[in-house]
Amino acid sequence: MARTRLAALAAAAAVTATALTGCGAADMTRQASPYADAKGSRTVTLSVQSWVGAQANVAVAQYLLEHELGYRVDTVQIDEVPAWDALSQGRVDAILEDWGHPDQEKRYVYDKATIKPGGELGVTGHIGWFVPTYFAEAHPDVTDWKNLNKYANDFRTAESGGKGQLMDGSPSYVTNDKALVKNLGLDYQVVFAGSEAAQITQIKQFAKEKKPFLSYWYKPQWLFEKVPMTEVKLPEHQEGCDADTEKVACAYPHTPLRKFLNARFADGGGDAAAFLKKFRWTTDMQNDVSLMIAEEKLAPQEAAARWVKENEATWRTWLPS
């Protein structure tokens, strides 16, 4: 299931947004890079999804493509589903972090054959509902979804219309939350913060004031190191339980995050395509770069340069032989 699926205070939020990470950013597919799908040229265009983990992937890949392989790299920020259209049409060459879009995969990989899988990223993603650990420790039964209505008043806000608030990030993310609230009979209202950056700001503010909150969130994500959160157990995920998005009443799956390449680029992209297929790192590595960008306020390429300097044994294995 896609992460759709959602990204501190004002300064950190601004850094994230200006560094191409603000979730819910405008669809940029009509502003395709002039370097995408350029025949015979050493250029690559990468899609940047609107959360900081995805930006960390692109920052490191871009740095190595430019400094080790001699490519020019352009980046384009596109929402999750439109990114598949852009990739199919050759307006971008690669998506480095996909959280699972089975409809798009069937259409473009299997039916049209305009996109090819690029292998796993090495990171497993998981979406869930989370409460701050300080609230879970005081109210242990809140971690079972069956008890959420008991705490609806605790999670109520001015935006939730007299119900408990379930905070989501960007409406552009693929999320089952509205259906889950309805199908599980919960007295909650889904309220969108608007972006990952805005959601982080809100979570940090709640935590600073030690207020309760219930939020759609996901792993991997660097914010867990700053605001400890505990997952609420939803009905167990079973294969196919989320096939009908209107009837879904189960937890989100654990999803190995994958890369996808434009088919022409996958076959004819030379060293760049070979490198992106081999690009594979860990959750901790991604979080290290994400923290540099979002908390230390480094520019993405500065964060990438630092990581590259400290992890040569890892990235050397990604370079073409």
PDB file of C-alpha atoms in Angstrom:
ATOM      1  CA  MET A   1       0.000   0.000   0.000  1.00  0.00           C
ATOM      2  CA  ALA A   2       1.446   3.289  -0.996  1.00  0.00           C
ATOM      3  CA  ARG A   3       2.762   5.729   1.384  1.00  0.00           C
ATOM      4  CA  THR A   4       0.598   8.065   0.085  1.00  0.00           C
ATOM      5  CA  ARG A   5       0.740   7.986   1.408  1.00  0.00           C
ATOM      6  CA  LEU A   6       2.499  11.193   3.577  1.00  0.00           C
ATOM      7  CA  ALA A   7       6.617  13.951   5.485  1.00  0.00           C
ATOM      8  CA  ALA A   8      10.274  21.270  13.010  1.00  0.00           C
ATOM      9  CA  LEU A   9       9.157  23.917  14.032  1.00  0.00           C
ATOM     10  CA  ALA A  10       8.826  26.569  11.389  1.00  0.00           C
ATOM     11  CA  ALA A  11      12.520  26.685  10.606  1.00  0.00           C
ATOM     12  CA  ALA A  12      12.895  22.953  10.126  1.00  0.00           C
ATOM     13  CA  ALA A  13       9.703  22.825   8.131  1.00  0.00           C
ATOM     14  CA  ALA A  14      10.955  25.573   5.872  1.00  0.00           C
ATOM     15  CA  VAL A  15      14.217  23.733   5.334  1.00  0.00           C
ATOM     16  CA  THR A  16      12.379  20.587   4.387  1.00  0.00           C
ATOM     17  CA  ALA A  17      10.018  22.370   2.046  1.00  0.00           C
ATOM     18  CA  THR A  18      12.644  24.436   0.306  1.00  0.00           C
ATOM     19  CA  ALA A  19      14.805  21.366  -0.096  1.00  0.00           C
ATOM     20  CA  LEU A  20      12.121  19.733  -2.236  1.00  0.00           C
ATOM     21  CA  THR A  21      10.638  17.637   0.546  1.00  0.00           C
ATOM     22  CA  GLY A  22       7.335  19.282   1.372  1.00  0.00           C
ATOM     23  CA  CYS A  23       4.693  16.621   0.933  1.00  0.00           C
ATOM     24  CA  GLY A  24       1.739  17.665  -1.130  1.00  0.00           C
ATOM     25  CA  ALA A  25       3.864  19.827  -3.418  1.00  0.00           C
ATOM     26  CA  ALA A  26       2.382  20.784  -6.753  1.00  0.00           C
ATOM     27  CA  ASP A  27       2.417  18.213  -9.519  1.00  0.00           C
ATOM     28  CA  MET A  28       5.418  19.042 -11.684  1.00  0.00           C
ATOM     29  CA  THR A  29       4.906  16.466 -14.426  1.00  0.00           C
ATOM     30  CA  ARG A  30       4.243  19.148 -17.002  1.00  0.00           C
ATOM     31  CA  GLN A  31       7.594  20.716 -16.214  1.00  0.00           C
ATOM     32  CA  ALA A  32       9.623  17.741 -17.348  1.00  0.00           C
ATOM     33  CA  SER A  33      13.372  18.001 -17.426  1.00  0.00           C
ATOM     34  CA  PRO A  34      14.932  18.669 -20.833  1.00  0.00           C
ATOM     35  CA  TYR A  35      17.544  16.069 -19.895  1.00  0.00           C
ATOM     36  CA  ALA A  36      15.193  13.141 -19.381  1.00  0.00           C
ATOM     37  CA  ASP A  37      15.439  10.337 -21.939  1.00  0.00           C
ATOM     38  CA  ALA A  38      18.119  12.283 -23.824  1.00  0.00           C
ATOM     39  CA  LYS A  39      19.592   9.947 -26.430  1.00  0.00           C
ATOM     40  CA  GLY A  40      23.349   9.433 -26.189  1.00  0.00           C
ATOM     41  CA  SER A  41      23.880  12.036 -23.497  1.00  0.00           C
ATOM     42  CA  ARG A  42      25.308  11.568 -20.029  1.00  0.00           C
ATOM     43  CA  THR A  43      22.295  13.013 -18.309  1.00  0.00           C
ATOM     44  CA  VAL A  44      19.846  11.530 -15.834  1.00  0.00           C
ATOM     45  CA  THR A  45      16.569  12.858 -14.454  1.00  0.00           C
ATOM     46  CA  LEU A  46      15.372  11.567 -11.101  1.00  0.00           C
ATOM     47  CA  SER A  47      11.898  11.917  -9.605  1.00  0.00           C
ATOM     48  CA  VAL A  48      11.899  13.320  -6.076  1.00  0.00           C
ATOM     49  CA  GLN A  49       8.879  12.359  -3.991  1.00  0.00           C
ATOM     50  CA  SER A  50       7.747  14.812  -1.387  1.00  0.00           C
ATOM     51  CA  TRP A  51       9.171  13.355   1.814  1.00  0.00           C
ATOM     52  CA  VAL A  52      12.643  13.667   3.229  1.00  0.00           C
ATOM     53  CA  GLY A  53      13.546   9.964   3.041  1.00  0.00           C
ATOM     54  CA  ALA A  54      12.967   9.994  -0.707  1.00  0.00           C
ATOM     55  CA  GLN A  55      15.038  13.150  -0.957  1.00  0.00           C
ATOM     56  CA  ALA A  56      17.871  11.435   0.880  1.00  0.00           C
ATOM     57  CA  ASN A  57      17.902   8.658  -1.738  1.00  0.00           C
ATOM     58  CA  VAL A  58      18.039  11.124  -4.597  1.00  0.00           C
ATOM     59  CA  ALA A  59      20.677  13.321  -2.948  1.00  0.00           C
ATOM     60  CA  VAL A  60      23.134  10.441  -2.557  1.00  0.00           C
ATOM     61  CA  ALA A  61      22.390   8.968  -5.977  1.00  0.00           C
ATOM     62  CA  GLN A  62      22.814  12.387  -7.600  1.00  0.00           C
ATOM     63  CA  TYR A  63      26.086  13.072  -5.803  1.00  0.00           C
ATOM     64  CA  LEU A  64      27.613   9.775  -6.907  1.00  0.00           C
ATOM     65  CA  LEU A  65      26.306   9.996 -10.461  1.00  0.00           C
ATOM     66  CA  GLU A  66      27.860  13.423 -10.807  1.00  0.00           C
ATOM     67  CA  HIS A  67      31.113  13.010  -8.862  1.00  0.00           C
ATOM     68  CA  GLU A  68      31.972   9.381  -9.564  1.00  0.00           C
ATOM     69  CA  LEU A  69      30.376   8.663 -12.936  1.00  0.00           C
ATOM     70  CA  GLY A  70      30.446  12.075 -14.613  1.00  0.00           C
ATOM     71  CA  TYR A  71      26.732  12.506 -15.339  1.00  0.00           C
ATOM     72  CA  ARG A  72      24.635  15.619 -15.226  1.00  0.00           C
ATOM     73  CA  VAL A  73      21.632  14.995 -12.964  1.00  0.00           C
ATOM     74  CA  ASP A  74      18.362  16.877 -13.006  1.00  0.00           C
ATOM     75  CA  THR A  75      15.607  16.372 -10.426  1.00  0.00           C
ATOM     76  CA  VAL A  76      11.871  16.904 -10.722  1.00  0.00           C
ATOM     77  CA  GLN A  77       9.438  16.873  -7.791  1.00  0.00           C
ATOM     78  CA  ILE A  78       6.267  14.964  -8.605  1.00  0.00           C
ATOM     79  CA  ASP A  79       3.486  13.469  -6.514  1.00  0.00           C
ATOM     80  CA  GLU A  80       3.449   9.686  -6.278  1.00  0.00           C
ATOM     81  CA  VAL A  81       0.905   8.608  -8.891  1.00  0.00           C
ATOM     82  CA  PRO A  82       1.732  11.284 -11.518  1.00  0.00           C
ATOM     83  CA  ALA A  83       5.374  10.218 -11.194  1.00  0.00           C
ATOM     84  CA  TRP A  84       4.462   6.905 -12.821  1.00  0.00           C
ATOM     85  CA  ASP A  85       2.981   8.727 -15.817  1.00  0.00           C
ATOM     86  CA  ALA A  86       6.106  10.867 -16.142  1.00  0.00           C
ATOM     87  CA  LEU A  87       8.339   7.806 -15.859  1.00  0.00           C
ATOM     88  CA  SER A  88       6.371   5.931 -18.504  1.00  0.00           C
ATOM     89  CA  GLN A  89       6.600   8.855 -20.910  1.00  0.00           C
ATOM     90  CA  GLY A  90      10.340   9.349 -20.357  1.00  0.00           C
ATOM     91  CA  ARG A  91       9.953  12.710 -18.658  1.00  0.00           C
ATOM     92  CA  VAL A  92      11.931  11.248 -15.764  1.00  0.00           C
ATOM     93  CA  ASP A  93      14.305   8.297 -15.869  1.00  0.00           C
ATOM     94  CA  ALA A  94      13.878   6.751 -12.426  1.00  0.00           C
ATOM     95  CA  ILE A  95      11.825   6.601  -9.232  1.00  0.00           C
ATOM     96  CA  LEU A  96      14.010   5.495  -6.330  1.00  0.00           C
ATOM     97  CA  GLU A  97      11.365   4.888  -3.654  1.00  0.00           C
ATOM     98  CA  ASP A  98       7.971   3.448  -4.441  1.00  0.00           C
ATOM     99  CA  TRP A  99       5.690   2.351  -1.607  1.00  0.00           C
ATOM    100  CA  GLY A 100       3.518   0.078  -3.721  1.00  0.00           C
ATOM    101  CA  HIS A 101       1.164   1.170  -6.502  1.00  0.00           C
ATOM    102  CA  PRO A 102      -0.227  -2.088  -7.929  1.00  0.00           C
ATOM    103  CA  ASP A 103      -2.564  -0.424 -10.425  1.00  0.00           C
ATOM    104  CA  GLN A 104       0.235   1.644 -11.947  1.00  0.00           C
ATOM    105  CA  GLU A 105       2.618  -1.316 -11.894  1.00  0.00           C
ATOM    106  CA  LYS A 106       0.148  -3.496 -13.779  1.00  0.00           C
ATOM    107  CA  ARG A 107      -0.543  -0.782 -16.334  1.00  0.00           C
ATOM    108  CA  TYR A 108       2.999   0.362 -17.052  1.00  0.00           C
ATOM    109  CA  VAL A 109       5.213  -2.618 -16.190  1.00  0.00           C
ATOM    110  CA  TYR A 110       3.091  -5.535 -17.354  1.00  0.00           C
ATOM    111  CA  ASP A 111       0.581  -4.150 -19.866  1.00  0.00           C
ATOM    112  CA  LYS A 112       2.470  -1.333 -21.617  1.00  0.00           C
ATOM    113  CA  ALA A 113       6.039  -2.429 -20.765  1.00  0.00           C
ATOM    114  CA  THR A 114       7.144   1.210 -20.608  1.00  0.00           C
ATOM    115  CA  ILE A 115       8.585   0.869 -17.097  1.00  0.00           C
ATOM    116  CA  LYS A 116      10.901  -1.776 -15.670  1.00  0.00           C
ATOM    117  CA  PRO A 117      11.563  -2.746 -12.049  1.00  0.00           C
ATOM    118  CA  GLY A 118      14.903  -1.444 -10.784  1.00  0.00           C
ATOM    119  CA  GLY A 119      15.266  -3.703  -7.756  1.00  0.00           C
ATOM    120  CA  GLU A 120      14.667  -3.163  -4.061  1.00  0.00           C
ATOM    121  CA  LEU A 121      15.943  -0.071  -2.274  1.00  0.00           C
ATOM    122  CA  GLY A 122      16.905  -2.098   0.805  1.00  0.00           C
ATOM    123  CA  VAL A 123      14.451  -0.265   3.061  1.00  0.00           C
ATOM    124  CA  THR A 124      11.136  -1.685   4.279  1.00  0.00           C
ATOM    125  CA  GLY A 125       8.328   0.830   4.654  1.00  0.00           C
ATOM    126  CA  HIS A 126       5.371   0.621   6.975  1.00  0.00           C
ATOM    127  CA  ILE A 127       2.445   2.992   7.454  1.00  0.00           C
ATOM    128  CA  GLY A 128       0.488   2.984  10.672  1.00  0.00           C
ATOM    129  CA  TRP A 129      -1.358   5.009  13.273  1.00  0.00           C
ATOM    130  CA  PHE A 130       0.803   6.311  16.086  1.00  0.00           C
ATOM    131  CA  VAL A 131       0.350   8.014  19.428  1.00  0.00           C
ATOM    132  CA  PRO A 132       3.115   9.688  21.434  1.00  0.00           C
ATOM    133  CA  THR A 133       4.855   7.196  23.682  1.00  0.00           C
ATOM    134  CA  TYR A 134       4.264   9.394  26.722  1.00  0.00           C
ATOM    135  CA  PHE A 135       0.494   8.994  26.163  1.00  0.00           C
ATOM    136  CA  ALA A 136       0.757   5.257  25.489  1.00  0.00           C
ATOM    137  CA  GLU A 137       2.680   4.752  28.726  1.00  0.00           C
ATOM    138  CA  ALA A 138      -0.029   6.571  30.674  1.00  0.00           C
ATOM    139  CA  HIS A 139      -2.857   4.776  28.811  1.00  0.00           C
ATOM    140  CA  PRO A 140      -1.539   1.375  27.624  1.00  0.00           C
ATOM    141  CA  ASP A 141      -4.867   0.213  26.192  1.00  0.00           C
ATOM    142  CA  VAL A 142      -4.840   3.022  23.599  1.00  0.00           C
ATOM    143  CA  THR A 143      -2.526   0.872  21.494  1.00  0.00           C
ATOM    144  CA  ASP A 144      -5.463  -1.418  20.607  1.00  0.00           C
ATOM    145  CA  TRP A 145      -7.731   0.117  17.957  1.00  0.00           C
ATOM    146  CA  LYS A 146     -10.785  -1.295  19.757  1.00  0.00           C
ATOM    147  CA  ASN A 147     -10.185   1.237  22.538  1.00  0.00           C
ATOM    148  CA  LEU A 148      -9.713   4.307  20.356  1.00  0.00           C
ATOM    149  CA  ASN A 149     -13.286   5.560  20.783  1.00  0.00           C
ATOM    150  CA  LYS A 150     -12.630   5.663  24.522  1.00  0.00           C
ATOM    151  CA  TYR A 151      -9.991   8.315  23.853  1.00  0.00           C
ATOM    152  CA  ALA A 152     -11.737  10.267  21.090  1.00  0.00           C
ATOM    153  CA  ASN A 153     -12.219  13.305  23.344  1.00  0.00           C
ATOM    154  CA  ASP A 154      -8.517  13.311  24.223  1.00  0.00           C
ATOM    155  CA  PHE A 155      -7.626  13.520  20.533  1.00  0.00           C
ATOM    156  CA  ARG A 156     -10.275  16.102  19.610  1.00  0.00           C
ATOM    157  CA  THR A 157      -9.107  19.381  18.060  1.00  0.00           C
ATOM    158  CA  ALA A 158     -10.748  22.497  16.674  1.00  0.00           C
ATOM    159  CA  GLU A 159     -10.402  21.002  13.184  1.00  0.00           C
ATOM    160  CA  SER A 160     -11.961  17.598  13.901  1.00  0.00           C
ATOM    161  CA  GLY A 161     -15.586  18.689  14.254  1.00  0.00           C
ATOM    162  CA  GLY A 162     -16.324  17.308  17.703  1.00  0.00           C
ATOM    163  CA  LYS A 163     -14.692  13.958  16.929  1.00  0.00           C
ATOM    164  CA  GLY A 164     -11.245  12.653  17.655  1.00  0.00           C
ATOM    165  CA  GLN A 165      -8.606  13.840  15.187  1.00  0.00           C
ATOM    166  CA  LEU A 166      -6.626  11.414  13.055  1.00  0.00           C
ATOM    167  CA  MET A 167      -3.904  13.569  11.541  1.00  0.00           C
ATOM    168  CA  ASP A 168      -2.723  12.758   8.027  1.00  0.00           C
ATOM    169  CA  GLY A 169      -0.101  14.537   5.946  1.00  0.00           C
ATOM    170  CA  SER A 170      -0.779  15.375   2.314  1.00  0.00           C
ATOM    171  CA  PRO A 171      -4.027  14.529   0.505  1.00  0.00           C
ATOM    172  CA  SER A 172      -1.805  13.397  -2.382  1.00  0.00           C
ATOM    173  CA  TYR A 173      -0.635  10.363  -0.434  1.00  0.00           C
ATOM    174  CA  VAL A 174      -2.447   7.120  -1.041  1.00  0.00           C
ATOM    175  CA  THR A 175      -4.070   6.475   2.308  1.00  0.00           C
ATOM    176  CA  ASN A 176      -6.841   4.189   3.548  1.00  0.00           C
ATOM    177  CA  ASP A 177      -7.538   6.247   6.649  1.00  0.00           C
ATOM    178  CA  LYS A 178     -11.003   7.589   5.790  1.00  0.00           C
ATOM    179  CA  ALA A 179     -12.197   4.096   4.897  1.00  0.00           C
ATOM    180  CA  LEU A 180     -10.595   2.626   8.013  1.00  0.00           C
ATOM    181  CA  VAL A 181     -12.313   5.158  10.276  1.00  0.00           C
ATOM    182  CA  LYS A 182     -15.674   4.390   8.668  1.00  0.00           C
ATOM    183  CA  ASN A 183     -15.336   0.616   8.447  1.00  0.00           C
ATOM    184  CA  LEU A 184     -13.989   0.213  11.978  1.00  0.00           C
ATOM    185  CA  GLY A 185     -16.767   2.393  13.389  1.00  0.00           C
ATOM    186  CA  LEU A 186     -14.431   4.972  14.922  1.00  0.00           C
ATOM    187  CA  ASP A 187     -15.563   8.355  16.191  1.00  0.00           C
ATOM    188  CA  TYR A 188     -12.750  10.176  14.395  1.00  0.00           C
ATOM    189  CA  GLN A 189     -12.239  12.680  11.620  1.00  0.00           C
ATOM    190  CA  VAL A 190      -9.251  12.549   9.263  1.00  0.00           C
ATOM    191  CA  VAL A 191      -7.605  15.979   9.177  1.00  0.00           C
ATOM    192  CA  PHE A 192      -4.850  16.683   6.645  1.00  0.00           C
ATOM    193  CA  ALA A 193      -1.913  18.780   7.795  1.00  0.00           C
ATOM    194  CA  GLY A 194      -1.124  19.482   4.129  1.00  0.00           C
ATOM    195  CA  SER A 195       2.449  18.226   3.876  1.00  0.00           C
ATOM    196  CA  GLU A 196       5.054  16.153   5.648  1.00  0.00           C
ATOM    197  CA  ALA A 197       6.730  19.340   6.854  1.00  0.00           C
ATOM    198  CA  ALA A 198       3.464  20.705   8.276  1.00  0.00           C
ATOM    199  CA  GLN A 199       2.695  17.392   9.936  1.00  0.00           C
ATOM    200  CA  ILE A 200       6.141  17.282  11.544  1.00  0.00           C
ATOM    201  CA  THR A 201       5.664  20.806  12.835  1.00  0.00           C
ATOM    202  CA  GLN A 202       2.307  19.860  14.369  1.00  0.00           C
ATOM    203  CA  ILE A 203       3.639  16.661  15.944  1.00  0.00           C
ATOM    204  CA  LYS A 204       6.572  18.514  17.471  1.00  0.00           C
ATOM    205  CA  GLN A 205       4.270  21.167  18.867  1.00  0.00           C
ATOM    206  CA  PHE A 206       1.994  18.540  20.436  1.00  0.00           C
ATOM    207  CA  ALA A 207       5.033  16.815  21.925  1.00  0.00           C
ATOM    208  CA  LYS A 208       6.460  20.052  23.295  1.00  0.00           C
ATOM    209  CA  GLU A 209       3.196  20.648  25.147  1.00  0.00           C
ATOM    210  CA  LYS A 210       2.837  16.945  26.094  1.00  0.00           C
ATOM    211  CA  LYS A 211      -0.562  16.818  24.409  1.00  0.00           C
ATOM    212  CA  PRO A 212      -2.117  13.585  23.112  1.00  0.00           C
ATOM    213  CA  PHE A 213      -2.392  13.049  19.377  1.00  0.00           C
ATOM    214  CA  LEU A 214      -3.207  10.267  16.928  1.00  0.00           C
ATOM    215  CA  SER A 215      -1.365  10.448  13.637  1.00  0.00           C
ATOM    216  CA  TYR A 216      -0.899   8.568  10.396  1.00  0.00           C
ATOM    217  CA  TRP A 217       2.853   8.088  10.211  1.00  0.00           C
ATOM    218  CA  TYR A 218       5.375   5.750   8.675  1.00  0.00           C
ATOM    219  CA  LYS A 219       8.698   4.038   9.016  1.00  0.00           C
ATOM    220  CA  PRO A 220      11.457   4.678   8.206  1.00  0.00           C
ATOM    221  CA  GLN A 221      11.277   8.268   9.381  1.00  0.00           C
ATOM    222  CA  TRP A 222      13.859  10.287  11.317  1.00  0.00           C
ATOM    223  CA  LEU A 223      11.227  11.975  13.516  1.00  0.00           C
ATOM    224  CA  PHE A 224      10.977   8.887  15.734  1.00  0.00           C
ATOM    225  CA  GLU A 225      14.389   9.817  17.119  1.00  0.00           C
ATOM    226  CA  LYS A 226      13.064  13.209  18.197  1.00  0.00           C
ATOM    227  CA  VAL A 227       9.486  12.329  19.183  1.00  0.00           C
ATOM    228  CA  PRO A 228       9.113   8.698  20.346  1.00  0.00           C
ATOM    229  CA  MET A 229       5.819   7.268  19.107  1.00  0.00           C
ATOM    230  CA  THR A 230       4.018   3.972  19.674  1.00  0.00           C
ATOM    231  CA  GLU A 231       1.948   2.231  17.026  1.00  0.00           C
ATOM    232  CA  VAL A 232      -1.741   1.491  17.495  1.00  0.00           C
ATOM    233  CA  LYS A 233      -2.513  -2.094  16.486  1.00  0.00           C
ATOM    234  CA  LEU A 234      -5.116  -2.210  13.724  1.00  0.00           C
ATOM    235  CA  PRO A 235      -6.743  -5.461  12.548  1.00  0.00           C
ATOM    236  CA  GLU A 236      -4.012  -7.701  11.189  1.00  0.00           C
ATOM    237  CA  HIS A 237      -3.111  -7.256   7.557  1.00  0.00           C
ATOM    238  CA  GLN A 238      -3.901 -10.241   5.355  1.00  0.00           C
ATOM    239  CA  GLU A 239      -3.089 -10.616   1.680  1.00  0.00           C
ATOM    240  CA  GLY A 240      -5.825  -8.894  -0.333  1.00  0.00           C
ATOM    241  CA  CYS A 241      -7.548  -7.267   2.644  1.00  0.00           C
ATOM    242  CA  ASP A 242      -6.921  -3.831   1.147  1.00  0.00           C
ATOM    243  CA  ALA A 243      -7.810  -4.721  -2.443  1.00  0.00           C
ATOM    244  CA  ASP A 244     -11.083  -2.794  -2.222  1.00  0.00           C
ATOM    245  CA  THR A 245     -10.113   0.624  -0.901  1.00  0.00           C
ATOM    246  CA  GLU A 246     -13.710   1.389   0.051  1.00  0.00           C
ATOM    247  CA  LYS A 247     -14.068  -1.729   2.215  1.00  0.00           C
ATOM    248  CA  VAL A 248     -10.578  -1.933   3.726  1.00  0.00           C
ATOM    249  CA  ALA A 249     -10.609  -2.656   7.466  1.00  0.00           C
ATOM    250  CA  CYS A 250      -7.077  -3.920   8.105  1.00  0.00           C
ATOM    251  CA  ALA A 251      -3.635  -2.585   8.939  1.00  0.00           C
ATOM    252  CA  TYR A 252      -1.201  -1.351   6.329  1.00  0.00           C
ATOM    253  CA  PRO A 253       1.348  -3.941   5.160  1.00  0.00           C
ATOM    254  CA  HIS A 254       5.100  -3.893   5.581  1.00  0.00           C
ATOM    255  CA  THR A 255       6.339  -2.987   2.117  1.00  0.00           C
ATOM    256  CA  PRO A 256       9.849  -3.531   0.723  1.00  0.00           C
ATOM    257  CA  LEU A 257      10.432  -0.228  -1.063  1.00  0.00           C
ATOM    258  CA  ARG A 258      11.381  -0.553  -4.706  1.00  0.00           C
ATOM    259  CA  LYS A 259      12.936   1.369  -7.573  1.00  0.00           C
ATOM    260  CA  PHE A 260      11.499   1.700 -11.074  1.00  0.00           C
ATOM    261  CA  LEU A 261      13.171   2.848 -14.287  1.00  0.00           C
ATOM    262  CA  ASN A 262      11.866   4.033 -17.625  1.00  0.00           C
ATOM    263  CA  ALA A 263      12.169   0.994 -19.906  1.00  0.00           C
ATOM    264  CA  ARG A 264      14.325   2.723 -22.533  1.00  0.00           C
ATOM    265  CA  PHE A 265      16.598   4.077 -19.826  1.00  0.00           C
ATOM    266  CA  ALA A 266      16.792   0.691 -18.079  1.00  0.00           C
ATOM    267  CA  ASP A 267      18.034  -0.924 -21.302  1.00  0.00           C
ATOM    268  CA  GLY A 268      20.103   1.907 -22.746  1.00  0.00           C
ATOM    269  CA  GLY A 269      21.084   4.079 -19.795  1.00  0.00           C
ATOM    270  CA  GLY A 270      24.624   2.739 -19.562  1.00  0.00           C
ATOM    271  CA  ASP A 271      26.531   3.191 -16.316  1.00  0.00           C
ATOM    272  CA  ALA A 272      23.798   5.389 -14.832  1.00  0.00           C
ATOM    273  CA  ALA A 273      21.135   2.720 -15.188  1.00  0.00           C
ATOM    274  CA  ALA A 274      23.507   0.036 -13.913  1.00  0.00           C
ATOM    275  CA  PHE A 275      24.360   2.171 -10.889  1.00  0.00           C
ATOM    276  CA  LEU A 276      20.724   2.905  -9.990  1.00  0.00           C
ATOM    277  CA  LYS A 277      19.841  -0.796 -10.209  1.00  0.00           C
ATOM    278  CA  LYS A 278      22.649  -1.567  -7.734  1.00  0.00           C
ATOM    279  CA  PHE A 279      21.836   1.354  -5.394  1.00  0.00           C
ATOM    280  CA  ARG A 280      20.714  -0.328  -2.158  1.00  0.00           C
ATOM    281  CA  TRP A 281      21.131   0.875   1.400  1.00  0.00           C
ATOM    282  CA  THR A 282      19.659   0.426   4.869  1.00  0.00           C
ATOM    283  CA  THR A 283      17.009   2.213   6.873  1.00  0.00           C
ATOM    284  CA  ASP A 284      19.672   3.585   9.221  1.00  0.00           C
ATOM    285  CA  MET A 285      21.676   4.956   6.305  1.00  0.00           C
ATOM    286  CA  GLN A 286      18.635   6.694   4.860  1.00  0.00           C
ATOM    287  CA  ASN A 287      17.731   8.129   8.253  1.00  0.00           C
ATOM    288  CA  ASP A 288      21.287   9.435   8.724  1.00  0.00           C
ATOM    289  CA  VAL A 289      21.005  11.533   5.567  1.00  0.00           C
ATOM    290  CA  SER A 290      17.415  12.542   6.326  1.00  0.00           C
ATOM    291  CA  LEU A 291      18.422  13.882   9.739  1.00  0.00           C
ATOM    292  CA  MET A 292      21.212  15.948   8.210  1.00  0.00           C
ATOM    293  CA  ILE A 293      18.733  17.546   5.813  1.00  0.00           C
ATOM    294  CA  ALA A 294      15.745  18.050   8.108  1.00  0.00           C
ATOM    295  CA  GLU A 295      17.361  18.667  11.502  1.00  0.00           C
ATOM    296  CA  GLU A 296      20.919  19.813  10.832  1.00  0.00           C
ATOM    297  CA  LYS A 297      19.629  21.960   7.970  1.00  0.00           C
ATOM    298  CA  LEU A 298      22.259  20.856   5.473  1.00  0.00           C
ATOM    299  CA  ALA A 299      21.540  21.243   1.782  1.00  0.00           C
ATOM    300  CA  PRO A 300      20.824  17.821   0.266  1.00  0.00           C
ATOM    301  CA  GLN A 301      24.107  17.714  -1.635  1.00  0.00           C
ATOM    302  CA  GLU A 302      26.029  18.713   1.505  1.00  0.00           C
ATOM    303  CA  ALA A 303      24.375  15.878   3.397  1.00  0.00           C
ATOM    304  CA  ALA A 304      25.135  13.488   0.556  1.00  0.00           C
ATOM    305  CA  ALA A 305      28.779  14.570   0.436  1.00  0.00           C
ATOM    306  CA  ARG A 306      29.180  13.905   4.149  1.00  0.00           C
ATOM    307  CA  TRP A 307      27.539  10.499   3.910  1.00  0.00           C
ATOM    308  CA  VAL A 308      29.605   9.534   0.864  1.00  0.00           C
ATOM    309  CA  LYS A 309      32.820  10.503   2.634  1.00  0.00           C
ATOM    310  CA  GLU A 310      31.961   8.299   5.627  1.00  0.00           C
ATOM    311  CA  ASN A 311      30.561   5.260   3.766  1.00  0.00           C
ATOM    312  CA  GLU A 312      32.850   4.494   0.864  1.00  0.00           C
ATOM    313  CA  ALA A 313      32.807   0.743   1.508  1.00  0.00           C
ATOM    314  CA  THR A 314      29.059   0.762   0.899  1.00  0.00           C
ATOM    315  CA  TRP A 315      28.731   2.933  -2.169  1.00  0.00           C
ATOM    316  CA  ARG A 316      31.731   1.482  -3.994  1.00  0.00           C
ATOM    317  CA  THR A 317      29.707  -1.694  -4.434  1.00  0.00           C
ATOM    318  CA  TRP A 318      27.070   0.249  -6.372  1.00  0.00           C
ATOM    319  CA  LEU A 319      29.419   1.447  -9.096  1.00  0.00           C
ATOM    320  CA  PRO A 320      29.497  -0.441 -12.400  1.00  0.00           C
ATOM    321  CA  SER A 321      32.428  -2.809 -12.786  1.00  0.00           C
TER     322      SER A 321
END
